[in-house]
XYZ file of C-alpha atoms in Angstrom:
115
model
C 0.000 0.000 0.000
C 1.232 3.484 -0.832
C -0.021 6.891 0.129
C -0.477 9.226 -2.797
C -0.427 13.014 -2.660
C -1.419 15.100 -5.658
C -0.341 18.654 -6.358
C -0.351 21.158 -9.172
C -4.020 21.864 -9.625
C -5.450 25.337 -9.896
C -7.392 27.823 -11.954
C -6.382 28.316 -15.565
C -7.912 29.939 -18.613
C -9.078 28.029 -21.668
C -6.079 27.051 -23.726
C -3.739 27.093 -20.766
C -1.570 24.354 -19.304
C -1.105 22.658 -15.975
C 1.247 19.984 -14.743
C -0.102 17.710 -12.033
C 2.194 15.646 -9.888
C 1.530 12.611 -7.721
C 4.051 11.734 -5.025
C 3.993 8.254 -3.517
C 5.111 7.423 0.011
C 6.842 4.268 -1.161
C 8.289 2.659 -4.215
C 6.100 2.552 -7.305
C 8.590 0.662 -9.452
C 6.810 -2.660 -9.042
C 3.275 -1.286 -9.240
C 1.790 -2.320 -12.564
C -0.410 0.676 -13.264
C -0.214 4.283 -12.169
C -3.034 6.448 -13.365
C -4.845 9.734 -13.232
C -8.607 9.845 -12.991
C -11.001 12.751 -12.749
C -14.445 13.418 -11.401
C -16.512 16.405 -12.355
C -19.574 17.477 -10.351
C -22.498 15.196 -11.105
C -20.426 12.934 -13.317
C -18.849 9.535 -12.900
C -15.205 8.960 -12.185
C -13.332 8.566 -15.455
C -9.862 7.482 -16.449
C -7.752 10.301 -17.881
C -4.488 8.472 -18.446
C -2.664 5.408 -17.235
C 0.913 4.207 -17.521
C 2.194 0.707 -16.931
C 5.414 -0.304 -15.246
C 6.781 -0.997 -18.741
C 5.895 2.491 -19.875
C 2.837 1.717 -21.981
C 0.240 4.453 -21.871
C -3.509 4.738 -22.307
C -5.462 7.957 -22.681
C -9.111 8.871 -22.677
C -10.257 9.895 -26.145
C -11.255 13.281 -24.774
C -7.666 14.150 -23.819
C -5.598 12.423 -26.517
C -3.096 14.802 -28.041
C -3.409 17.255 -25.158
C -2.241 15.233 -22.183
C 0.934 13.298 -21.417
C 1.445 10.974 -18.468
C 4.887 10.059 -17.201
C 6.277 8.145 -14.263
C 9.616 8.379 -12.503
C 10.197 5.189 -10.584
C 13.351 6.580 -8.999
C 11.507 9.569 -7.555
C 8.237 7.682 -6.998
C 6.257 10.283 -8.878
C 3.693 10.279 -11.656
C 3.070 13.473 -13.596
C 0.284 14.587 -15.881
C 1.080 17.373 -18.321
C -2.118 18.938 -19.598
C -2.137 21.416 -22.486
C -4.851 23.217 -24.428
C -7.171 22.934 -21.463
C -10.910 23.260 -21.966
C -13.726 24.119 -19.545
C -14.873 20.495 -19.761
C -11.563 19.457 -18.201
C -12.720 21.029 -14.937
C -12.751 18.317 -12.280
C -11.011 16.880 -9.265
C -8.041 14.887 -10.509
C -7.025 11.834 -8.513
C -3.927 9.684 -8.653
C -4.288 5.909 -8.515
C -1.949 2.987 -7.971
C -3.283 -0.344 -9.177
C -1.932 -3.858 -9.124
C -2.964 -7.219 -7.735
C -4.082 -6.470 -4.197
C -3.407 -2.750 -4.605
C -5.932 -0.031 -5.335
C -4.710 3.146 -3.670
C -6.012 6.669 -4.215
C -4.903 10.148 -3.388
C -7.152 12.896 -2.060
C -7.263 14.705 -5.369
C -6.410 18.131 -6.699
C -8.900 20.560 -8.189
C -8.474 21.755 -11.760
C -10.719 24.572 -12.900
C -10.639 25.866 -16.462
C -12.370 29.174 -17.033
C -13.960 30.074 -20.344
């Protein structure tokens, strides 16, 4: 089990960029999947991006081409670079660590994109 702490959220104008970071309390090197999810008010939790321990990535169709996920196993961090932000990207963004017997979540960081 790892504790995850997100940072980097904030208020940004349409078209702007933000870089979210997730810091883990322990090693993430052996954790199969590290991901970023988001939840907007009144909407279901949705996957934004996920990266495997081998470096394979998956992105939601809504963010492809605008978002890049990366992980640094030496620093135990997972970052989410978001560009060309849109008002519909407004949500709480949560970091997740997933593997067999592991499903850990951070508290989330708020991203608000103004029109």
